[in-house]
């Protein structure tokens, strides 16, 4: 809930003026699928860790996934792929 406004602002900034609704829809679809799959895998990992006698192992794995995501965002930012789309100049129509 805390990051949602920032996510929506980022989508609007990166998407520019065109197809913003499509970007929001795609983002929400992918997020929903990711949340469902992530919850199922996290639950299975917690059960497996408990059954193996290492209940902290899934938590370490989840922390590693978080760190990997943060590093991926940093790499995207350094490569310039998170730069907002600038307004495109429109050339006047010639007759």
Tab-separated table of C-alpha atoms in Angstrom:
chain	number	residue	atom	x	y	z
A	1	UNK	CA	0.000	0.000	0.000
A	2	UNK	CA	2.869	2.331	0.684
A	3	UNK	CA	4.591	1.879	-2.663
A	4	UNK	CA	1.473	1.758	-4.868
A	5	UNK	CA	1.287	5.539	-5.544
A	6	UNK	CA	4.971	5.574	-6.487
A	7	UNK	CA	4.495	2.577	-8.792
A	8	UNK	CA	1.607	4.274	-10.580
A	9	UNK	CA	3.554	7.523	-10.936
A	10	UNK	CA	6.533	5.607	-12.325
A	11	UNK	CA	4.349	3.872	-14.911
A	12	UNK	CA	2.910	7.222	-16.026
A	13	UNK	CA	6.380	8.825	-16.190
A	14	UNK	CA	8.001	5.979	-18.094
A	15	UNK	CA	5.051	5.471	-20.411
A	16	UNK	CA	4.772	9.029	-21.602
A	17	UNK	CA	1.520	10.329	-23.023
A	18	UNK	CA	0.665	7.331	-25.164
A	19	UNK	CA	-0.931	4.050	-24.071
A	20	UNK	CA	-0.711	4.756	-20.334
A	21	UNK	CA	-3.929	2.802	-19.738
A	22	UNK	CA	-2.437	-0.197	-21.504
A	23	UNK	CA	0.673	0.006	-19.337
A	24	UNK	CA	-1.468	0.167	-16.171
A	25	UNK	CA	-3.488	-2.838	-17.307
A	26	UNK	CA	-0.430	-4.892	-18.185
A	27	UNK	CA	1.241	-3.947	-14.900
A	28	UNK	CA	-1.795	-4.986	-12.867
A	29	UNK	CA	-2.159	-8.272	-14.764
A	30	UNK	CA	1.498	-9.199	-14.337
A	31	UNK	CA	1.419	-8.119	-10.680
A	32	UNK	CA	-1.635	-10.259	-9.974
A	33	UNK	CA	-0.073	-13.330	-11.562
A	34	UNK	CA	3.213	-12.679	-9.742
A	35	UNK	CA	1.469	-12.279	-6.395
A	36	UNK	CA	-0.495	-15.507	-6.812
A	37	UNK	CA	2.552	-17.527	-7.895
A	38	UNK	CA	4.723	-15.931	-5.215
A	39	UNK	CA	2.238	-16.748	-2.460
A	40	UNK	CA	1.996	-20.373	-3.583
A	41	UNK	CA	5.770	-20.787	-3.797
A	42	UNK	CA	6.351	-19.036	-0.470
A	43	UNK	CA	3.812	-21.280	1.259
A	44	UNK	CA	5.357	-24.391	-0.261
A	45	UNK	CA	8.845	-23.220	0.756
A	46	UNK	CA	7.727	-22.567	4.332
A	47	UNK	CA	6.188	-26.038	4.555
A	48	UNK	CA	9.277	-27.656	3.004
A	49	UNK	CA	11.649	-25.775	5.313
A	50	UNK	CA	9.640	-26.785	8.357
A	51	UNK	CA	9.519	-30.420	7.196
A	52	UNK	CA	13.295	-30.426	6.575
A	53	UNK	CA	13.988	-29.036	10.047
A	54	UNK	CA	15.333	-25.708	8.722
A	55	UNK	CA	12.447	-23.270	9.196
A	56	UNK	CA	14.603	-20.183	8.558
A	57	UNK	CA	15.795	-21.283	5.099
A	58	UNK	CA	12.732	-19.969	3.188
A	59	UNK	CA	13.129	-16.572	4.867
A	60	UNK	CA	16.745	-16.378	3.732
A	61	UNK	CA	15.658	-17.304	0.218
A	62	UNK	CA	12.972	-14.580	0.236
A	63	UNK	CA	15.560	-12.043	1.434
A	64	UNK	CA	17.876	-13.121	-1.399
A	65	UNK	CA	15.075	-12.596	-3.945
A	66	UNK	CA	14.478	-9.092	-2.547
A	67	UNK	CA	18.162	-8.230	-2.775
A	68	UNK	CA	18.322	-9.586	-6.345
A	69	UNK	CA	15.345	-7.402	-7.322
A	70	UNK	CA	16.970	-4.325	-5.786
A	71	UNK	CA	20.192	-5.021	-7.702
A	72	UNK	CA	18.216	-5.469	-10.930
A	73	UNK	CA	16.530	-2.080	-10.433
A	74	UNK	CA	19.930	-0.519	-9.790
A	75	UNK	CA	21.318	-2.074	-12.975
A	76	UNK	CA	18.343	-0.782	-14.977
A	77	UNK	CA	18.826	2.703	-13.556
A	78	UNK	CA	22.547	2.716	-14.327
A	79	UNK	CA	21.931	1.570	-17.894
A	80	UNK	CA	19.513	4.450	-18.479
A	81	UNK	CA	16.449	2.274	-19.022
A	82	UNK	CA	14.475	3.976	-16.243
A	83	UNK	CA	14.638	7.423	-17.791
A	84	UNK	CA	11.157	8.889	-18.359
A	85	UNK	CA	9.959	9.262	-21.921
A	86	UNK	CA	10.386	12.859	-22.977
A	87	UNK	CA	7.589	14.570	-24.736
A	88	UNK	CA	8.007	14.021	-28.409
A	89	UNK	CA	8.139	17.129	-30.497
A	90	UNK	CA	5.556	17.087	-33.224
A	91	UNK	CA	6.527	18.552	-36.505
A	92	UNK	CA	3.951	20.834	-38.080
A	93	UNK	CA	2.097	19.372	-41.000
A	94	UNK	CA	3.257	20.670	-44.356
A	95	UNK	CA	0.865	21.313	-47.199
